PDB file of C-alpha atoms and ligand atoms in Angstrom:
ATOM      1  CA  MET A   1      -6.648 -25.449   2.053  1.00 38.00           C
ATOM      2  CA  GLU A   2      -4.297 -22.467   0.743  1.00 41.00           C
ATOM      3  CA  ASN A   3      -0.733 -22.781   1.503  1.00 44.00           C
ATOM      4  CA  PRO A   4       0.122 -19.371   3.295  1.00 46.00           C
ATOM      5  CA  GLU A   5       3.740 -19.805   2.204  1.00 55.00           C
ATOM      6  CA  ARG A   6       2.536 -19.162  -1.407  1.00 69.00           C
ATOM      7  CA  PRO A   7       2.691 -15.463  -2.321  1.00 81.00           C
ATOM      8  CA  ALA A   8      -0.848 -14.598  -3.002  1.00 91.00           C
ATOM      9  CA  THR A   9      -2.221 -13.805  -6.544  1.00 94.00           C
ATOM     10  CA  VAL A  10      -4.267 -10.610  -7.281  1.00 97.00           C
ATOM     11  CA  LEU A  11      -5.907  -9.692 -10.244  1.00 97.00           C
ATOM     12  CA  ILE A  12      -6.147  -5.988 -11.176  1.00 98.00           C
ATOM     13  CA  VAL A  13      -9.021  -5.118 -13.182  1.00 97.00           C
ATOM     14  CA  GLU A  14      -8.958  -1.672 -14.122  1.00 96.00           C
ATOM     15  CA  ASP A  15      -9.191   0.153 -17.653  1.00 95.00           C
ATOM     16  CA  GLU A  16      -7.212   3.124 -16.771  1.00 93.00           C
ATOM     17  CA  PRO A  17      -3.683   2.154 -17.782  1.00 94.00           C
ATOM     18  CA  GLY A  18      -1.967   4.522 -15.505  1.00 92.00           C
ATOM     19  CA  ILE A  19      -3.893   3.310 -12.443  1.00 93.00           C
ATOM     20  CA  ALA A  20      -3.504  -0.267 -13.520  1.00 95.00           C
ATOM     21  CA  ASP A  21       0.354   0.312 -13.718  1.00 94.00           C
ATOM     22  CA  ILE A  22       0.571   1.980 -10.519  1.00 93.00           C
ATOM     23  CA  LEU A  23      -1.177  -0.936  -8.669  1.00 95.00           C
ATOM     24  CA  ARG A  24       0.629  -3.795 -10.615  1.00 94.00           C
ATOM     25  CA  ILE A  25       4.276  -2.331 -10.035  1.00 93.00           C
ATOM     26  CA  THR A  26       3.334  -1.546  -6.299  1.00 92.00           C
ATOM     27  CA  LEU A  27       1.429  -5.044  -5.630  1.00 93.00           C
ATOM     28  CA  LYS A  28       4.519  -6.859  -7.403  1.00 91.00           C
ATOM     29  CA  TYR A  29       6.996  -4.855  -5.470  1.00 88.00           C
ATOM     30  CA  HIS A  30       5.394  -6.127  -2.208  1.00 88.00           C
ATOM     31  CA  GLY A  31       5.779  -9.691  -3.559  1.00 88.00           C
ATOM     32  CA  PHE A  32       2.413 -10.718  -4.870  1.00 93.00           C
ATOM     33  CA  THR A  33       1.816 -12.410  -8.233  1.00 94.00           C
ATOM     34  CA  VAL A  34      -0.102 -10.006 -10.171  1.00 96.00           C
ATOM     35  CA  HIS A  35      -2.337 -10.260 -13.224  1.00 97.00           C
ATOM     36  CA  THR A  36      -4.098  -7.491 -15.079  1.00 97.00           C
ATOM     37  CA  ALA A  37      -7.392  -7.213 -17.236  1.00 97.00           C
ATOM     38  CA  ALA A  38      -9.227  -4.023 -18.575  1.00 97.00           C
ATOM     39  CA  THR A  39     -12.441  -5.130 -19.136  1.00 96.00           C
ATOM     40  CA  GLY A  40     -15.127  -7.263 -17.566  1.00 95.00           C
ATOM     41  CA  ARG A  41     -14.511 -10.117 -20.034  1.00 96.00           C
ATOM     42  CA  GLN A  42     -10.860 -10.408 -19.682  1.00 97.00           C
ATOM     43  CA  ALA A  43     -11.469 -10.492 -15.951  1.00 97.00           C
ATOM     44  CA  VAL A  44     -13.402 -13.337 -16.238  1.00 95.00           C
ATOM     45  CA  ALA A  45     -10.883 -15.201 -18.447  1.00 96.00           C
ATOM     46  CA  ALA A  46      -8.019 -14.143 -16.350  1.00 96.00           C
ATOM     47  CA  ALA A  47      -9.625 -15.326 -13.165  1.00 95.00           C
ATOM     48  CA  ARG A  48     -10.442 -18.952 -15.047  1.00 94.00           C
ATOM     49  CA  GLU A  49      -6.649 -19.006 -16.373  1.00 94.00           C
ATOM     50  CA  HIS A  50      -4.735 -17.698 -13.198  1.00 94.00           C
ATOM     51  CA  ARG A  51      -7.133 -18.446  -9.999  1.00 93.00           C
ATOM     52  CA  PRO A  52      -6.390 -15.387  -8.095  1.00 95.00           C
ATOM     53  CA  ASP A  53      -6.805 -15.380  -4.417  1.00 93.00           C
ATOM     54  CA  LEU A  54      -7.963 -11.754  -4.655  1.00 95.00           C
ATOM     55  CA  VAL A  55      -9.512  -9.313  -7.178  1.00 96.00           C
ATOM     56  CA  LEU A  56      -8.712  -5.478  -7.181  1.00 96.00           C
ATOM     57  CA  LEU A  57     -12.056  -4.691  -9.265  1.00 94.00           C
ATOM     58  CA  ASP A  58     -12.900  -1.088 -10.682  1.00 92.00           C
ATOM     59  CA  VAL A  59     -16.378  -0.482 -10.666  1.00 87.00           C
ATOM     60  CA  MET A  60     -16.770   1.405 -14.121  1.00 86.00           C
ATOM     61  CA  LEU A  61     -15.498  -0.889 -16.860  1.00 90.00           C
ATOM     62  CA  PRO A  62     -15.897  -0.325 -20.592  1.00 93.00           C
ATOM     63  CA  ASP A  63     -17.980  -3.521 -21.149  1.00 92.00           C
ATOM     64  CA  GLY A  64     -20.201  -3.125 -18.006  1.00 83.00           C
ATOM     65  CA  ASN A  65     -20.103  -2.723 -14.303  1.00 82.00           C
ATOM     66  CA  GLY A  66     -17.948  -4.427 -11.654  1.00 85.00           C
ATOM     67  CA  TRP A  67     -21.017  -6.047  -9.630  1.00 83.00           C
ATOM     68  CA  GLU A  68     -21.606  -7.998 -12.799  1.00 85.00           C
ATOM     69  CA  VAL A  69     -18.065  -9.220 -12.744  1.00 90.00           C
ATOM     70  CA  CYS A  70     -18.167 -10.016  -9.109  1.00 89.00           C
ATOM     71  CA  ARG A  71     -21.227 -12.063  -9.244  1.00 86.00           C
ATOM     72  CA  THR A  72     -19.486 -13.838 -12.083  1.00 90.00           C
ATOM     73  CA  LEU A  73     -16.521 -14.496 -10.415  1.00 90.00           C
ATOM     74  CA  ARG A  74     -17.835 -15.603  -7.178  1.00 87.00           C
ATOM     75  CA  ALA A  75     -20.235 -18.092  -9.071  1.00 86.00           C
ATOM     76  CA  GLU A  76     -16.783 -19.795 -10.151  1.00 87.00           C
ATOM     77  CA  SER A  77     -15.086 -19.615  -7.004  1.00 84.00           C
ATOM     78  CA  ASP A  78     -16.678 -18.637  -3.871  1.00 75.00           C
ATOM     79  CA  ASP A  79     -13.749 -18.288  -1.919  1.00 81.00           C
ATOM     80  CA  LEU A  80     -12.450 -15.432  -4.021  1.00 90.00           C
ATOM     81  CA  ALA A  81     -11.808 -12.062  -2.271  1.00 92.00           C
ATOM     82  CA  VAL A  82     -12.814  -8.853  -4.017  1.00 92.00           C
ATOM     83  CA  ILE A  83     -11.879  -5.359  -3.288  1.00 92.00           C
ATOM     84  CA  PHE A  84     -13.828  -2.768  -5.273  1.00 89.00           C
ATOM     85  CA  VAL A  85     -12.166   0.209  -6.519  1.00 89.00           C
ATOM     86  CA  THR A  86     -14.512   3.200  -7.326  1.00 83.00           C
ATOM     87  CA  ALA A  87     -14.334   6.993  -7.538  1.00 76.00           C
ATOM     88  CA  ARG A  88     -14.638   9.104  -4.400  1.00 63.00           C
ATOM     89  CA  ASP A  89     -17.612  10.988  -5.854  1.00 64.00           C
ATOM     90  CA  ALA A  90     -19.541   7.815  -6.647  1.00 64.00           C
ATOM     91  CA  PRO A  91     -23.420   8.080  -5.473  1.00 61.00           C
ATOM     92  CA  ARG A  92     -24.034   7.233  -1.799  1.00 61.00           C
ATOM     93  CA  ASP A  93     -26.079   3.766  -2.846  1.00 56.00           C
ATOM     94  CA  VAL A  94     -22.948   2.953  -4.824  1.00 60.00           C
ATOM     95  CA  VAL A  95     -20.778   2.864  -1.834  1.00 59.00           C
ATOM     96  CA  GLY A  96     -23.498   1.154   0.216  1.00 58.00           C
ATOM     97  CA  GLY A  97     -23.444  -1.536  -2.612  1.00 58.00           C
ATOM     98  CA  LEU A  98     -19.911  -1.846  -2.425  1.00 61.00           C
ATOM     99  CA  ALA A  99     -20.021  -2.354   0.921  1.00 55.00           C
ATOM    100  CA  LEU A 100     -22.121  -5.538   0.657  1.00 55.00           C
ATOM    101  CA  GLY A 101     -21.012  -6.975  -2.307  1.00 69.00           C
ATOM    102  CA  GLY A 102     -17.259  -6.853  -1.895  1.00 79.00           C
ATOM    103  CA  ASP A 103     -14.701  -7.553   0.994  1.00 83.00           C
ATOM    104  CA  ASP A 104     -13.701  -4.234   1.044  1.00 83.00           C
ATOM    105  CA  TYR A 105     -13.627  -1.223  -1.016  1.00 83.00           C
ATOM    106  CA  ILE A 106     -11.382   1.614  -1.985  1.00 85.00           C
ATOM    107  CA  THR A 107     -11.861   5.075  -3.235  1.00 83.00           C
ATOM    108  CA  LYS A 108      -9.866   6.889  -5.936  1.00 84.00           C
ATOM    109  CA  PRO A 109      -7.524   8.825  -5.488  1.00 83.00           C
ATOM    110  CA  PHE A 110      -5.816   6.339  -3.125  1.00 86.00           C
ATOM    111  CA  GLY A 111      -2.302   6.152  -1.790  1.00 86.00           C
ATOM    112  CA  VAL A 112      -0.689   3.038  -2.681  1.00 88.00           C
ATOM    113  CA  ASP A 113       0.337   2.022   0.775  1.00 86.00           C
ATOM    114  CA  GLU A 114      -3.303   2.183   1.706  1.00 86.00           C
ATOM    115  CA  VAL A 115      -3.999  -0.512  -1.189  1.00 92.00           C
ATOM    116  CA  VAL A 116      -1.131  -2.698   0.379  1.00 91.00           C
ATOM    117  CA  ALA A 117      -2.710  -2.614   3.739  1.00 89.00           C
ATOM    118  CA  ARG A 118      -6.209  -3.205   2.500  1.00 89.00           C
ATOM    119  CA  VAL A 119      -5.187  -5.912   0.411  1.00 92.00           C
ATOM    120  CA  HIS A 120      -3.028  -7.641   3.199  1.00 89.00           C
ATOM    121  CA  ALA A 121      -6.094  -7.176   5.709  1.00 86.00           C
ATOM    122  CA  VAL A 122      -8.423  -8.726   3.230  1.00 88.00           C
ATOM    123  CA  LEU A 123      -6.208 -11.630   2.648  1.00 88.00           C
ATOM    124  CA  ARG A 124      -5.804 -12.272   6.315  1.00 82.00           C
ATOM    125  CA  ARG A 125      -9.546 -12.691   6.679  1.00 79.00           C
ATOM    126  CA  THR A 126      -9.872 -14.834   3.341  1.00 77.00           C
ATOM    127  CA  ARG A 127      -7.064 -16.973   3.615  1.00 70.00           C
ATOM    128  CA  ARG A 128      -5.455 -16.606   7.218  1.00 56.00           C
ATOM    129  CA  GLU A 129      -2.650 -15.014   5.835  1.00 53.00           C
ATOM    130  CA  THR A 130      -0.108 -15.418   8.680  1.00 50.00           C
ATOM    131  CA  GLU A 131       0.879 -11.936  10.538  1.00 50.00           C
ATOM    132  CA  PRO A 132       4.591 -11.071  10.431  1.00 52.00           C
ATOM    133  CA  ALA A 133       6.226 -12.614  13.539  1.00 54.00           C
ATOM    134  CA  ASP A 134       7.773  -9.464  14.803  1.00 67.00           C
ATOM    135  CA  PRO A 135       5.859  -6.117  14.133  1.00 76.00           C
ATOM    136  CA  VAL A 136       9.003  -3.966  15.197  1.00 86.00           C
ATOM    137  CA  LEU A 137      11.102  -2.591  12.524  1.00 88.00           C
ATOM    138  CA  ARG A 138      14.530  -1.881  13.830  1.00 91.00           C
ATOM    139  CA  HIS A 139      17.452   0.157  12.708  1.00 93.00           C
ATOM    140  CA  GLY A 140      20.620   0.532  15.013  1.00 92.00           C
ATOM    141  CA  ASP A 141      19.104   2.278  18.015  1.00 94.00           C
ATOM    142  CA  LEU A 142      15.745   3.072  16.289  1.00 95.00           C
ATOM    143  CA  GLU A 143      12.451   1.040  16.865  1.00 95.00           C
ATOM    144  CA  MET A 144       9.230   1.190  15.351  1.00 93.00           C
ATOM    145  CA  ASP A 145       6.213  -0.891  16.704  1.00 90.00           C
ATOM    146  CA  GLU A 146       3.563  -0.848  13.922  1.00 80.00           C
ATOM    147  CA  THR A 147       0.864  -2.489  16.088  1.00 78.00           C
ATOM    148  CA  THR A 148       1.199   0.513  18.605  1.00 84.00           C
ATOM    149  CA  TYR A 149       2.508   3.106  16.152  1.00 86.00           C
ATOM    150  CA  THR A 150       5.189   3.949  18.499  1.00 91.00           C
ATOM    151  CA  VAL A 151       8.592   5.125  17.746  1.00 96.00           C
ATOM    152  CA  ARG A 152      11.528   4.867  20.031  1.00 96.00           C
ATOM    153  CA  ARG A 153      15.337   6.004  19.662  1.00 96.00           C
ATOM    154  CA  ALA A 154      17.774   4.854  22.317  1.00 94.00           C
ATOM    155  CA  GLY A 155      14.934   3.526  24.114  1.00 94.00           C
ATOM    156  CA  GLU A 156      13.645   7.354  24.219  1.00 96.00           C
ATOM    157  CA  PRO A 157       9.776   7.646  22.962  1.00 96.00           C
ATOM    158  CA  VAL A 158       9.728  10.055  19.845  1.00 96.00           C
ATOM    159  CA  ASP A 159       6.506  11.751  19.145  1.00 95.00           C
ATOM    160  CA  LEU A 160       5.603  12.061  15.264  1.00 93.00           C
ATOM    161  CA  THR A 161       2.851  12.925  13.050  1.00 92.00           C
ATOM    162  CA  PRO A 162       0.971  10.441  11.222  1.00 86.00           C
ATOM    163  CA  THR A 163       2.967  11.929   7.875  1.00 88.00           C
ATOM    164  CA  GLU A 164       6.288  11.766   9.772  1.00 93.00           C
ATOM    165  CA  TYR A 165       5.526   8.342  10.877  1.00 92.00           C
ATOM    166  CA  ASN A 166       4.638   7.099   7.414  1.00 89.00           C
ATOM    167  CA  LEU A 167       7.793   8.669   6.071  1.00 93.00           C
ATOM    168  CA  LEU A 168      10.100   6.976   8.642  1.00 95.00           C
ATOM    169  CA  ARG A 169       8.334   4.024   8.256  1.00 91.00           C
ATOM    170  CA  HIS A 170       9.078   3.976   4.328  1.00 90.00           C
ATOM    171  CA  LEU A 171      12.797   4.827   5.071  1.00 94.00           C
ATOM    172  CA  LEU A 172      12.844   2.183   7.604  1.00 92.00           C
ATOM    173  CA  ARG A 173      11.262  -0.610   5.200  1.00 85.00           C
ATOM    174  CA  ASN A 174      13.855   0.300   2.638  1.00 86.00           C
ATOM    175  CA  ALA A 175      16.924   0.413   4.989  1.00 85.00           C
ATOM    176  CA  GLY A 176      20.057  -0.081   3.415  1.00 83.00           C
ATOM    177  CA  ARG A 177      18.918   1.530  -0.103  1.00 86.00           C
ATOM    178  CA  ILE A 178      18.128   5.001  -1.106  1.00 90.00           C
ATOM    179  CA  VAL A 179      14.704   5.996  -1.695  1.00 91.00           C
ATOM    180  CA  THR A 180      13.732   8.659  -4.193  1.00 89.00           C
ATOM    181  CA  LYS A 181      11.732  11.900  -3.379  1.00 88.00           C
ATOM    182  CA  GLU A 182       9.298  10.546  -6.077  1.00 85.00           C
ATOM    183  CA  GLN A 183       8.861   7.318  -4.532  1.00 85.00           C
ATOM    184  CA  LEU A 184       8.429   9.179  -1.303  1.00 88.00           C
ATOM    185  CA  LEU A 185       5.850  11.287  -2.846  1.00 85.00           C
ATOM    186  CA  GLN A 186       4.178   8.073  -4.155  1.00 80.00           C
ATOM    187  CA  HIS A 187       4.051   6.200  -0.838  1.00 80.00           C
ATOM    188  CA  VAL A 188       3.715   8.652   1.626  1.00 84.00           C
ATOM    189  CA  TRP A 189       1.644  11.508  -0.067  1.00 80.00           C
ATOM    190  CA  GLN A 190      -1.198  10.167  -2.350  1.00 67.00           C
ATOM    191  CA  TYR A 191       0.036   9.656  -5.790  1.00 57.00           C
ATOM    192  CA  ASP A 192      -1.915  11.747  -7.425  1.00 51.00           C
ATOM    193  CA  THR A 193      -2.484  14.910  -4.825  1.00 57.00           C
ATOM    194  CA  VAL A 194      -0.587  17.680  -6.049  1.00 63.00           C
ATOM    195  CA  VAL A 195       1.925  18.489  -3.568  1.00 70.00           C
ATOM    196  CA  GLU A 196       4.812  20.556  -3.841  1.00 75.00           C
ATOM    197  CA  SER A 197       7.890  18.345  -4.122  1.00 72.00           C
ATOM    198  CA  THR A 198       9.579  20.402  -1.299  1.00 85.00           C
ATOM    199  CA  VAL A 199       6.978  18.787   1.179  1.00 89.00           C
ATOM    200  CA  VAL A 200       9.558  15.893   1.375  1.00 91.00           C
ATOM    201  CA  GLU A 201      12.538  18.161   2.189  1.00 92.00           C
ATOM    202  CA  THR A 202      10.297  19.760   4.740  1.00 94.00           C
ATOM    203  CA  TYR A 203       9.135  16.497   6.488  1.00 95.00           C
ATOM    204  CA  ILE A 204      12.761  15.054   6.307  1.00 96.00           C
ATOM    205  CA  SER A 205      13.867  18.183   8.375  1.00 97.00           C
ATOM    206  CA  TYR A 206      11.071  17.667  10.855  1.00 96.00           C
ATOM    207  CA  LEU A 207      12.315  13.985  11.255  1.00 97.00           C
ATOM    208  CA  ARG A 208      15.696  15.024  11.862  1.00 97.00           C
ATOM    209  CA  ARG A 209      15.096  17.421  14.341  1.00 97.00           C
ATOM    210  CA  LYS A 210      13.255  14.813  16.434  1.00 97.00           C
ATOM    211  CA  LEU A 211      15.199  12.008  15.806  1.00 96.00           C
ATOM    212  CA  ASP A 212      18.935  13.346  15.931  1.00 95.00           C
ATOM    213  CA  ARG A 213      18.630  14.947  19.430  1.00 95.00           C
ATOM    214  CA  LEU A 214      18.625  11.361  20.571  1.00 95.00           C
ATOM    215  CA  GLY A 215      21.657  10.259  18.559  1.00 93.00           C
ATOM    216  CA  PRO A 216      23.917  10.564  15.502  1.00 93.00           C
ATOM    217  CA  PRO A 217      22.379  11.785  12.304  1.00 94.00           C
ATOM    218  CA  LEU A 218      20.070   9.271  10.986  1.00 94.00           C
ATOM    219  CA  ILE A 219      18.710  10.408   7.462  1.00 96.00           C
ATOM    220  CA  GLU A 220      21.356  10.394   4.631  1.00 94.00           C
ATOM    221  CA  THR A 221      20.517  13.040   1.856  1.00 94.00           C
ATOM    222  CA  ARG A 222      21.856  11.820  -1.588  1.00 91.00           C
ATOM    223  CA  ARG A 223      21.891  15.021  -3.319  1.00 89.00           C
ATOM    224  CA  GLY A 224      19.716  14.941  -6.403  1.00 86.00           C
ATOM    225  CA  ILE A 225      18.654  11.415  -5.903  1.00 88.00           C
ATOM    226  CA  GLY A 226      16.925  11.015  -2.612  1.00 92.00           C
ATOM    227  CA  TYR A 227      16.987   9.754   1.204  1.00 95.00           C
ATOM    228  CA  GLY A 228      18.178   6.776   3.038  1.00 94.00           C
ATOM    229  CA  LEU A 229      19.125   5.535   6.534  1.00 94.00           C
ATOM    230  CA  ARG A 230      22.781   5.964   7.458  1.00 90.00           C
ATOM    231  CA  ALA A 231      24.262   2.542   8.517  1.00 85.00           C
ATOM    232  CA  LEU A 232      24.387   2.814  12.506  1.00 76.00           C
ATOM    233  CA  ALA A 233      26.879   0.725  14.668  1.00 63.00           C
TER     234      ALA A 233
HETATM  235 CA1   CA B   1     -12.921   2.558 -14.796  1.00 79.58          CA
END
């Protein structure tokens, strides 16, 4: 039986260094122990050495395809969770095969928050990862309930669009520090979607309009750096 207190180990199998880096940095940041492999052969060796709980497995590898790797890995460890990563324009039968062979699949391009959410969801199923005890994020008079997607300030409901919600959630999860515009673009908007960097300012102003009518100014601008939540009494 796995010890749920031990941070889960994730093996990233990806031959595109840029994508491998983003996944590695993101999952490390979220507390996972991370190993990487760039080929199927490396993946099999790394799995033997590190015994991962979950593998993020690119389908198109330089020395073969992800299914063969998945079969080999599962033959050696049948409780291993596998999330396939594939291009969005993959043929329909590929996508169908993914659904059968893995615990889940993610299509590129993806947002890093989506990857983290999928990894947690699959691990919860496969190793009964414990849910956080309190699903409510709090900061001063602000409350965000992540199970019902509701936000309240000073007890008043605040109606947010999905993008505004994701932006506020990222600020809340990083309360007490400044988050750069770059990080917000990466976490809230898909990292490889071309969006104007002014989109962050625009959405910050939407959030301020909705939140600041219920209390003192909440979001702080650190000019040239980014944004954070002001400490509230
Ligand atoms: Ca690839």
